[in-house]
Short mmCIF file of C-alpha atoms and ligand atoms in Angstrom, two decimals:
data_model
loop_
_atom_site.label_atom_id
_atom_site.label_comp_id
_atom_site.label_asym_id
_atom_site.label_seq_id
_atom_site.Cartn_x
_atom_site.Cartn_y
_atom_site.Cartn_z
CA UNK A 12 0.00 0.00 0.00
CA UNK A 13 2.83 2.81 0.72
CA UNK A 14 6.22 2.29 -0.85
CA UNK A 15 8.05 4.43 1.56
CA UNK A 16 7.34 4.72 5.54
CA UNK A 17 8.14 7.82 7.09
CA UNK A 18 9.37 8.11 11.15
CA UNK A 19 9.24 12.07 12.40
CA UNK A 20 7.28 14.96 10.72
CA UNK A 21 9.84 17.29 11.35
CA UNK A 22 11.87 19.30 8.80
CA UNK A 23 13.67 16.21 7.63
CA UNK A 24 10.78 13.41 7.55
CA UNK A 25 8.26 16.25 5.67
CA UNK A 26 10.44 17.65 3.09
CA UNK A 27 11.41 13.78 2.16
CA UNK A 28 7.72 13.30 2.00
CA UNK A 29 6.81 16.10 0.12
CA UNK A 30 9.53 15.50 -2.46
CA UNK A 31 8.69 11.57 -2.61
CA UNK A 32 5.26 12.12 -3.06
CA UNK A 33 5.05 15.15 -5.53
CA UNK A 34 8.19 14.30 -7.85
CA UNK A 35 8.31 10.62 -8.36
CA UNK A 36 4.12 10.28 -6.66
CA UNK A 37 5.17 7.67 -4.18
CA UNK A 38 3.00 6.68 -1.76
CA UNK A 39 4.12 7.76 1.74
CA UNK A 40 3.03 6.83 5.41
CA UNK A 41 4.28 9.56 7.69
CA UNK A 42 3.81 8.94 11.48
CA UNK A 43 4.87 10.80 14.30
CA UNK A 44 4.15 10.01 17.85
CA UNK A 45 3.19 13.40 18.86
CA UNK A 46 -0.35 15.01 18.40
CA UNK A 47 1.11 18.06 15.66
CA UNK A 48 3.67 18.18 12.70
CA UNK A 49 6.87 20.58 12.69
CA UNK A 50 8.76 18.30 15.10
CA UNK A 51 10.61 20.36 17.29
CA UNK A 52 9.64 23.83 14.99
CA UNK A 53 5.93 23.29 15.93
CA UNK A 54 4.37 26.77 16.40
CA UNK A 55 1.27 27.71 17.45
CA UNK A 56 -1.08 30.30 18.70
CA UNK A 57 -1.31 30.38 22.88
CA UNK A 58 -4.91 31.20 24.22
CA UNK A 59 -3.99 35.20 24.39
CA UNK A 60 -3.33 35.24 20.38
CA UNK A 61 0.22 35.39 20.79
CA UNK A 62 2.17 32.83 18.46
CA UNK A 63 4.62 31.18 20.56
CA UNK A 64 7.47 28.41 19.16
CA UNK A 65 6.27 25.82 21.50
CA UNK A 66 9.81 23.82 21.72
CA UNK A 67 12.17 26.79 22.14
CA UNK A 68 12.62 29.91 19.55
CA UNK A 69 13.29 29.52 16.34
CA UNK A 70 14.64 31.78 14.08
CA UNK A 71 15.20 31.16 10.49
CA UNK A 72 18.94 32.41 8.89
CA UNK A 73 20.39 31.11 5.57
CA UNK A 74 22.85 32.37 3.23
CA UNK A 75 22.07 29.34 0.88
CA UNK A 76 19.83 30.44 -1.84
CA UNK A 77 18.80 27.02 -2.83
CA UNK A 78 17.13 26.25 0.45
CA UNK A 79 15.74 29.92 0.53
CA UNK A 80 13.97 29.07 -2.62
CA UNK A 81 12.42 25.86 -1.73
CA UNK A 82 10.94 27.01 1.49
CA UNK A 83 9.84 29.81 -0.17
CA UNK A 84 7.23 27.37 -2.23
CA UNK A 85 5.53 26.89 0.91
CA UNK A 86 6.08 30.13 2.48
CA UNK A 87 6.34 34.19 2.15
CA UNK A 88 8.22 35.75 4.61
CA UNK A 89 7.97 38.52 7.41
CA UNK A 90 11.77 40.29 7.63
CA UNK A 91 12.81 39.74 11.08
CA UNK A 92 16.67 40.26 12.24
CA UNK A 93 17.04 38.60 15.50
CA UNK A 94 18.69 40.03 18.08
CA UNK A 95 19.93 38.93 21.77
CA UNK A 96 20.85 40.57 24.94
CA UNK A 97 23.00 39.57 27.41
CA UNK A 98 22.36 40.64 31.49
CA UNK A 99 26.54 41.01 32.24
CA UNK A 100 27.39 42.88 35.23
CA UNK A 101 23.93 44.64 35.69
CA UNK A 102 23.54 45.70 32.01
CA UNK A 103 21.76 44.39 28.85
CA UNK A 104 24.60 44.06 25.96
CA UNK A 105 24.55 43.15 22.58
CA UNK A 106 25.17 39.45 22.22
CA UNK A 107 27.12 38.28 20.36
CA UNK A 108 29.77 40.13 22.56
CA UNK A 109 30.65 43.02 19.67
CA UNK A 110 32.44 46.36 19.38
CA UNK A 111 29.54 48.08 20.74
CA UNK A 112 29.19 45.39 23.56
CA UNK A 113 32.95 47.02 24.47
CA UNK A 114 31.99 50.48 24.43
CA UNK A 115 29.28 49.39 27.30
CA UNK A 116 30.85 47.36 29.61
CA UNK A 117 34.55 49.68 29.37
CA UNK A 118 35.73 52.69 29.35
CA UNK A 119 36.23 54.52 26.23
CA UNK A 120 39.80 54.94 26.05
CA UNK A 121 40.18 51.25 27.01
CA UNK A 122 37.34 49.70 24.31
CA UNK A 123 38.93 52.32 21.90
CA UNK A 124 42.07 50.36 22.21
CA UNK A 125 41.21 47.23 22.17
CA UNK A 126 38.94 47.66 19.28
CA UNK A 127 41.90 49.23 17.20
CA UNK A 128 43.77 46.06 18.56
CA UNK A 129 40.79 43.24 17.51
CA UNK A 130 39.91 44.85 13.89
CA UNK A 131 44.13 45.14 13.56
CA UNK A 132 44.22 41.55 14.28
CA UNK A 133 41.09 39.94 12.80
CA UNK A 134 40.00 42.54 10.31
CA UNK A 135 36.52 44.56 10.67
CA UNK A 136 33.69 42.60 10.01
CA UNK A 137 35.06 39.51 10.91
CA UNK A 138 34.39 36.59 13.61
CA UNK A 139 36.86 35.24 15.84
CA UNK A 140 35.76 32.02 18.45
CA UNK A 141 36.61 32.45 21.96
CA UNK A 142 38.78 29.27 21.85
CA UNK A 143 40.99 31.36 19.35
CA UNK A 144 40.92 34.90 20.77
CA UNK A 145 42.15 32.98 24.22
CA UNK A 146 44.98 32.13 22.55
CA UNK A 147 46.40 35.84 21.84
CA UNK A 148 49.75 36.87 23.60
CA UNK A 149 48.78 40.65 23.94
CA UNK A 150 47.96 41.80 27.34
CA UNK A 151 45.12 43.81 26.19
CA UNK A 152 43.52 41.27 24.02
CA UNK A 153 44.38 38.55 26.66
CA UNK A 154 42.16 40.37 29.24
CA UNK A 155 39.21 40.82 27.32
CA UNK A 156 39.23 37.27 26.07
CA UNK A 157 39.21 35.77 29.37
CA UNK A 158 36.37 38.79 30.36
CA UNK A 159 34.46 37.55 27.55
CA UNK A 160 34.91 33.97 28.62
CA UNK A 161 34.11 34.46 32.15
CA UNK A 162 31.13 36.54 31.83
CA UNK A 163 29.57 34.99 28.64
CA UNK A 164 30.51 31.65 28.17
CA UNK A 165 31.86 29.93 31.36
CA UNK A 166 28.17 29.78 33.37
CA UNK A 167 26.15 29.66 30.68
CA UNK A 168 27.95 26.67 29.09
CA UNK A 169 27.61 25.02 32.86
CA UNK A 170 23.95 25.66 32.87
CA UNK A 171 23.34 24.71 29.21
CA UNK A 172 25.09 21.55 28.86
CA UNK A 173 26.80 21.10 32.40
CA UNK A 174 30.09 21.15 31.25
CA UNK A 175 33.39 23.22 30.59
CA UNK A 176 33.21 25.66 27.05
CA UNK A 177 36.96 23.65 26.63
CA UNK A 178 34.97 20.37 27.04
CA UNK A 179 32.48 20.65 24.60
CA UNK A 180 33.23 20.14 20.35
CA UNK A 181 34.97 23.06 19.43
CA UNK A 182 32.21 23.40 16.59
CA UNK A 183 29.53 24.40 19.78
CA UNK A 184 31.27 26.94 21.35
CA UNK A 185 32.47 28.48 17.80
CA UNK A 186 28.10 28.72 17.26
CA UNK A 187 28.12 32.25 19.66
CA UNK A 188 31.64 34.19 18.15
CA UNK A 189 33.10 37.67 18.88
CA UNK A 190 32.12 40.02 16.26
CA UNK A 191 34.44 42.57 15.54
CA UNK A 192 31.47 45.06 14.19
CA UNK A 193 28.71 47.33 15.33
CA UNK A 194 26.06 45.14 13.61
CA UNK A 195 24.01 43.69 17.03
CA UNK A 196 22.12 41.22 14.87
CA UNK A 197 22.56 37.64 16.42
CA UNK A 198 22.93 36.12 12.84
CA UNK A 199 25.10 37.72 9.46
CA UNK A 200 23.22 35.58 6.84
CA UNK A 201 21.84 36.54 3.89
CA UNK A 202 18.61 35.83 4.23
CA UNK A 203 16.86 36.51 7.73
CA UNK A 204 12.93 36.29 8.17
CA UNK A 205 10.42 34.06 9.72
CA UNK A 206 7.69 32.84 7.79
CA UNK A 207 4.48 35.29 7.63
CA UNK A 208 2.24 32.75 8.89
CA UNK A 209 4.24 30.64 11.58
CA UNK A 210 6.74 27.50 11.04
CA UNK A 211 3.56 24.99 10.93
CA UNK A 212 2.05 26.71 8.03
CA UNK A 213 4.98 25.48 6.01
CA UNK A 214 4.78 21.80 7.10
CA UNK A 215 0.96 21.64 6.27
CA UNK A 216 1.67 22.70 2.93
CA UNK A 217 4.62 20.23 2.62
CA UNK A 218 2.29 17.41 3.89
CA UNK A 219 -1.04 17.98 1.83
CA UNK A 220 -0.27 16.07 -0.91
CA UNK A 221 -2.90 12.93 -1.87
CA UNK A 222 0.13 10.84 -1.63
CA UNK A 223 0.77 11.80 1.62
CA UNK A 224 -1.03 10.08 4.60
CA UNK A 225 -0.22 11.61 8.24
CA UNK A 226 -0.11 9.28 10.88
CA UNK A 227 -0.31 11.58 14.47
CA UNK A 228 0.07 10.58 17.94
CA UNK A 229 1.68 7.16 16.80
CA UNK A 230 4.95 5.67 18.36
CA UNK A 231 6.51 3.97 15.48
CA UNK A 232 7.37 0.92 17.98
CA UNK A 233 3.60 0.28 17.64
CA UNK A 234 3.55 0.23 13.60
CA UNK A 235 6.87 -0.91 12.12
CA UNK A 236 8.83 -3.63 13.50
CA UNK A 237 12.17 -4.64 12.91
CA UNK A 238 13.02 -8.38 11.74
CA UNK A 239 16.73 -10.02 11.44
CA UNK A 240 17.65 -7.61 8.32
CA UNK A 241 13.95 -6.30 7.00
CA UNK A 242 10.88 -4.38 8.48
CA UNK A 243 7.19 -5.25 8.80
CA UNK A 244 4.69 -2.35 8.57
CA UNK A 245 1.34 -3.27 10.58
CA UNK A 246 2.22 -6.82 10.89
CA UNK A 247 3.53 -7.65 7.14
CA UNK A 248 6.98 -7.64 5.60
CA UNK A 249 7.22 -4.29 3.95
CA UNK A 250 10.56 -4.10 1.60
CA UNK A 251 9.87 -0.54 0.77
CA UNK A 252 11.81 2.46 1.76
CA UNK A 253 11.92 3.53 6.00
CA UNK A 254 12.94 6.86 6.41
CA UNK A 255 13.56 7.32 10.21
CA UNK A 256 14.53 10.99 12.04
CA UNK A 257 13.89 9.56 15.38
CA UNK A 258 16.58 8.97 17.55
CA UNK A 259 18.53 6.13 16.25
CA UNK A 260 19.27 4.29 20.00
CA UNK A 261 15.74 3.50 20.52
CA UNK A 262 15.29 2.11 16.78
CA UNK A 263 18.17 -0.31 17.62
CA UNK A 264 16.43 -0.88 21.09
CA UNK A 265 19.73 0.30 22.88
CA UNK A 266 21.82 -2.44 21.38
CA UNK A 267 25.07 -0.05 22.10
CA UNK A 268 23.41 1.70 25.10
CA UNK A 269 21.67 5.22 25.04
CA UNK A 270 23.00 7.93 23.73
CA UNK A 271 23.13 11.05 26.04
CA UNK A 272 21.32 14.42 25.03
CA UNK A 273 20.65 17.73 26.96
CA UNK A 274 16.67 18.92 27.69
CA UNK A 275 14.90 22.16 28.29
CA UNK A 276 12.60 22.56 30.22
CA UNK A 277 10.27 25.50 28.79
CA UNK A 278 8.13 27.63 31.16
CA UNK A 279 5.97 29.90 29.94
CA UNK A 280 4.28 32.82 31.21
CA UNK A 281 2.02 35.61 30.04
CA UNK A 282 2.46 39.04 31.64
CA UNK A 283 -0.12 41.44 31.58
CA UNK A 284 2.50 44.01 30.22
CA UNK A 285 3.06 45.71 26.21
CA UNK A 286 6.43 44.87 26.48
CA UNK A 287 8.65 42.41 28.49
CA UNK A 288 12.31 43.28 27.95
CA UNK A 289 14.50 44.87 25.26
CA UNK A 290 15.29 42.11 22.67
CA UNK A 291 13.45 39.74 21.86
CA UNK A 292 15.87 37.11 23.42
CA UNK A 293 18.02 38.04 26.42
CA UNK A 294 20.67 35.87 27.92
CA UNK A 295 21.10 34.97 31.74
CA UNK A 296 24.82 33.69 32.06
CA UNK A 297 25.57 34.01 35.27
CA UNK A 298 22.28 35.18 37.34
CA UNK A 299 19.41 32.52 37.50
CA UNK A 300 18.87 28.86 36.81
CA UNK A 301 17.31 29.86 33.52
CA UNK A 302 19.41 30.54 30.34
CA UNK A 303 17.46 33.03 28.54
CA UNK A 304 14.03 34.36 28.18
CA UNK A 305 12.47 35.18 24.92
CA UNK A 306 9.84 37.19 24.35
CA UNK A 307 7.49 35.97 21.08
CA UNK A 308 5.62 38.71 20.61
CA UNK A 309 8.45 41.12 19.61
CA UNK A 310 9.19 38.53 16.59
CA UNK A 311 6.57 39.79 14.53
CA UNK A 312 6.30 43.18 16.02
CA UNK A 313 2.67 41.84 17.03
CA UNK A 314 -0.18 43.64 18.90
CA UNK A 315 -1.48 42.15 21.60
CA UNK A 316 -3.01 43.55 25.47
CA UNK A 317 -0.71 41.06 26.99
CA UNK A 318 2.85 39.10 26.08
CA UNK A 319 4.34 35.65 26.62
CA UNK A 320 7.79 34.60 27.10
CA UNK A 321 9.94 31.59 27.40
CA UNK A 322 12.55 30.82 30.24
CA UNK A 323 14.34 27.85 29.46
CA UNK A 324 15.66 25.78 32.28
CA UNK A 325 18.60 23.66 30.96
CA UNK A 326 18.25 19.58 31.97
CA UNK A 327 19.13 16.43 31.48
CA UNK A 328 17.60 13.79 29.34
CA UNK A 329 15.75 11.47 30.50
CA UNK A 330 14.16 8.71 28.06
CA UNK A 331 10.40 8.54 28.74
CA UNK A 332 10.21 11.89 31.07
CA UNK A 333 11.47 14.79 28.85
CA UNK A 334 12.27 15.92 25.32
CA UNK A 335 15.89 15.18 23.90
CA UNK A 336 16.89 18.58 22.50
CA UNK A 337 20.93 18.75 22.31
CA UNK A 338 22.70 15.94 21.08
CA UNK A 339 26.10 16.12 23.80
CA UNK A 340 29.19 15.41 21.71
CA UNK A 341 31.80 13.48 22.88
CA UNK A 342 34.40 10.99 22.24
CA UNK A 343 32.44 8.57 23.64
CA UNK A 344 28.98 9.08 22.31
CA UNK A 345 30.34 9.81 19.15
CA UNK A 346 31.84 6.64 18.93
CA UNK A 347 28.58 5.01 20.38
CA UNK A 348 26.98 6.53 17.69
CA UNK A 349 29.33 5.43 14.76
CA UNK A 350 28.39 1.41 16.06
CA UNK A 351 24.78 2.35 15.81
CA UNK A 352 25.17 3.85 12.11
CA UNK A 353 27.77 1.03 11.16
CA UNK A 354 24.92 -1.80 12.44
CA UNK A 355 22.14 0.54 10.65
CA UNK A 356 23.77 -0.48 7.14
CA UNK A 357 22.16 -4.19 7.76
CA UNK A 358 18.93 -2.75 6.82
CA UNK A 359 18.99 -1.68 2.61
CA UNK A 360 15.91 0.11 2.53
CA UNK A 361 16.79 2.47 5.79
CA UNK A 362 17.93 5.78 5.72
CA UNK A 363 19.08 7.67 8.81
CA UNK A 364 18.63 11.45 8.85
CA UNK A 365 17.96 14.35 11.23
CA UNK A 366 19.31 15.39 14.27
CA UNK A 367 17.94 12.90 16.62
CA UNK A 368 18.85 9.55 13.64
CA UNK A 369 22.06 11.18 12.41
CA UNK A 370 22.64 12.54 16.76
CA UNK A 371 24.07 16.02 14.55
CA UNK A 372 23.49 19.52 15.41
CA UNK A 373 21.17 20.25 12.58
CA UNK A 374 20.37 24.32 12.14
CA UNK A 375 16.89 24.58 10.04
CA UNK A 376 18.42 25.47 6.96
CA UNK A 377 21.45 22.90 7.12
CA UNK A 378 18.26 19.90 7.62
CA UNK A 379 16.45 21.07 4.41
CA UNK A 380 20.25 21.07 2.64
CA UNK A 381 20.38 17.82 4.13
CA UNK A 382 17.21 16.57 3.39
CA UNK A 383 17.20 17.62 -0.50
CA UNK A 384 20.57 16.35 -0.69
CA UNK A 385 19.67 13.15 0.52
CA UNK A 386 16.55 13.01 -1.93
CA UNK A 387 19.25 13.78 -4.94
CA UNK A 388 21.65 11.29 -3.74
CA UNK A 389 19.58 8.35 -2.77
CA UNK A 390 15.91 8.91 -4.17
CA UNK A 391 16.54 10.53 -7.46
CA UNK A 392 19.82 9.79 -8.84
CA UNK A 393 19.51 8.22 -12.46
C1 LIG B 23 15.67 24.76 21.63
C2 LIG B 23 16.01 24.72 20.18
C3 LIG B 23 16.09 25.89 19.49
C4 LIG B 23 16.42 25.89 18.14
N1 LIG B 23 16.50 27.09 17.50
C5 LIG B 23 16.84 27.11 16.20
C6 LIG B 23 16.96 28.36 15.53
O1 LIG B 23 16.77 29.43 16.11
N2 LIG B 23 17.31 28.35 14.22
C7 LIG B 23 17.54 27.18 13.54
O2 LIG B 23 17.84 27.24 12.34
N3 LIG B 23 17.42 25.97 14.15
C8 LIG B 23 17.08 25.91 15.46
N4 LIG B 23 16.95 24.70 16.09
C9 LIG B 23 17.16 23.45 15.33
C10 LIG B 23 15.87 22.86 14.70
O3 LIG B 23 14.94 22.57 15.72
C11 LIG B 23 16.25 21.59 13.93
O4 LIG B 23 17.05 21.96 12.84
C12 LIG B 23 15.07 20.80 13.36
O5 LIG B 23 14.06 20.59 14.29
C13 LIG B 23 15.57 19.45 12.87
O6 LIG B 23 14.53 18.74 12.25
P1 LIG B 23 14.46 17.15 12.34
O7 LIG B 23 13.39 16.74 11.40
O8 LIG B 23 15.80 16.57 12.18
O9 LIG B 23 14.06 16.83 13.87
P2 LIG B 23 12.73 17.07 14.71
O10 LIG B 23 12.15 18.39 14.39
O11 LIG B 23 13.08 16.81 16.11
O12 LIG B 23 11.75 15.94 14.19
C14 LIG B 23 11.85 14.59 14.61
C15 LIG B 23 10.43 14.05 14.75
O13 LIG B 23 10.50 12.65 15.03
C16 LIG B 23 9.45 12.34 15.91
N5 LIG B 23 9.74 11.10 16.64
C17 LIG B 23 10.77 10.86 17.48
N6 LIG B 23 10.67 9.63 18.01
C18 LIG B 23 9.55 9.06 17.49
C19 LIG B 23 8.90 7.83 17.68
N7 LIG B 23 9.37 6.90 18.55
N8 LIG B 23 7.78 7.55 16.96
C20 LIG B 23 7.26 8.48 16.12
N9 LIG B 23 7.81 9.72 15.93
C21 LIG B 23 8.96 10.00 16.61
C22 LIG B 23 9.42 13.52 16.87
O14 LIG B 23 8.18 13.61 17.54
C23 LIG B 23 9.67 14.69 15.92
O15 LIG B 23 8.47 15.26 15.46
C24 LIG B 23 16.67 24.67 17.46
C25 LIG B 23 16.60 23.47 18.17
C26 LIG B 23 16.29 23.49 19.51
C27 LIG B 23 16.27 22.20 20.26
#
């Protein structure tokens, strides 16, 4: 009945549908064990009209045109810039940490030095890690590194993933740089905006196709079974194609163990207030048990008596009790993770993608690259 079965409606799972179904009209079973599509992008309106991003914000940055142009099929877009403030020694500065993050937090003649110092060194405009900027020899530059590192990264990287900046992939810390600019903007892509109607708007659109058949509040544990080297789909061998963007460990049943992730845990208010705070995202390093609060109505600039926010409390996974959100990189997970993709290659007809399958760090824009690519390369080619 369906050639190719579908785990997680997310970015991944629906844009392999979409494509499946409208380019080559296969038919597709798409099931996801919550009660919405989007995956972890879900959006929706909250009982006081505001639209809130019910797993965490999202904000949409690209400088690929490709994957611009293919969202915008399903899409037109409100321009939004994101920006982010940081609460550092009783102020609200631009994050990321920038020239005119300097000028606040120092005296003139001392920023004025050091920024002649950082735009000598790394050129205006440009982005330097904090791993890298630690390593400079010059007193100056050497000081404001390890402010940077202290006030910025070293609680907030305890809180968010309970470990040392130095302990994580270098690729995570190099996510929040030092930008040696006066552009506040939290991202320098090409293309900024969130989409005019909300994140789910897209997916429905993605998913409406006749071949398409949406499968909600379904655990694929309870549909799809694995057998010594094939699946069976509602109690019969299927030898079509399983697409799965859940998390790989409990696919394999834990064969290699489980593989560790961090959680949020998302609180919500809604404060009888126009406005909440400054930017639309502010950061807590140091002060709280919360990371940052965001404020959703100041994404779309939208008019409402009242406004909700978001404080995210940074926790651990725990299979069965919360969300996995982060996948935490290590030696040893990656290498946990490498046995469960080796063992994966039994199956023919599986594909592993997304962050939870693939246990990646998946901005939106690099999981529709991935998920086109992986259409090209394995669905279409010849
Ligand atoms: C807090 C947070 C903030 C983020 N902010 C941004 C941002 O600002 N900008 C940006 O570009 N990216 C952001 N991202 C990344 C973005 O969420 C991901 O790129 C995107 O969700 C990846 O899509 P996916 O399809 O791989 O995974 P998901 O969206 O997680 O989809 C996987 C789906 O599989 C389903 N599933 C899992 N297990 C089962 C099961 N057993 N049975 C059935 N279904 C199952 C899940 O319910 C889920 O719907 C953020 C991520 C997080 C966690």
């Amino acid at each position: 009945m369906y050639d190719v079965v579908i785990v997680g409606a997310g970015f991944a799972g629906s844009i392999l549908a979409e494509r499946l179904a409208s380019q080559q009209n296969k038919k597709v079973l798409i099931i996801d064990k919550r009660f919405h599509i989007g995956g972890n992008c879900f959006d929706s309106f909250d009982e006081h009209g505001i639209l809130i991003h019910n797993y965490g914000p999202h904000l949409f940055h690209t400088s690929n045109k490709q994957i611009w142009d293919y969202l915008s099929k399903f899409t037109t877009w409100y321009n939004y810039h994101h920006k982010v403030e940081g609460f550092i020694d009783g102020q609200y500065v631009p994050i990321p940490f920038n020239l005119n993050t300097l000028y606040k937090l120092f005296p003139d003649k001392m920023a004025s030095s050091i920024e002649n110092k950082l735009i000598e060194k790394y050129g205006f405009g440009n982005r330097v890690t904090i791993l890298d900027l630690q390593k400079e020899d010059d007193k100056e530059l050497k000081f404001i590194a390890n402010f940077i590192y202290e006030k910025i990264f070293l609680n907030y990287s305890a809180k968010q993933w309970n470990k040392k900046v130095e302990e994580l992939d270098s690729a995570v810390s190099a996510r929040v740089p030092i930008v040696i600019s006066k552009d506040d903007r939290y991202f320098n892509d090409n293309y900024q905006a969130l989409p005019e109607q909300g994140y789910t708007k897209i997916f429905e659109k993605m998913l409406t196709d006749k071949n398409i058949h949406v499968m909600l509040n379904s655990n694929f544990k309870d549909i799809l079974t694995l057998e010594e080297k094939t699946f069976s789909l509602f109690g019969s061998e299927f030898n079509g194609e399983v697409i799965f963007t859940g998390m790989v460990d409990e696919l394999f049943d834990y064969k290699f163990g489980e593989l560790p992730y961090r959680s949020i845990d998302l609180k919500f208010e809604n404060k009888k207030l126009e406005s909440y705070q400054n930017a639309t995202t502010t950061n807590y390093p140091n002060d709280y048990d919360y990371t940052r609060i965001t404020e959703f109505k100041k994404m779309y600039n939208s008019k409402n008596d009242s406004t909700t926010i978001a404080k995210e409390y940074p926790q651990e996974f725990i299979n069965g009790v919360n969300t996995p959100y982060y996948p935490l990189f290590t030696d040893e997970n990656n290498t946990k993770y490498k046995q469960y993709e080796e063992y994966s290659k039994k199956f023919k007809n599986l594909t592993l993608i997304g962050r939870l399958a693939e246990y990646k760090y998946y901005d939106m824009d690099d999981i529709v690259a991935r998920a086109l690519e992986v259409y090209e390369d394995k669905f279409n080619a010849n």
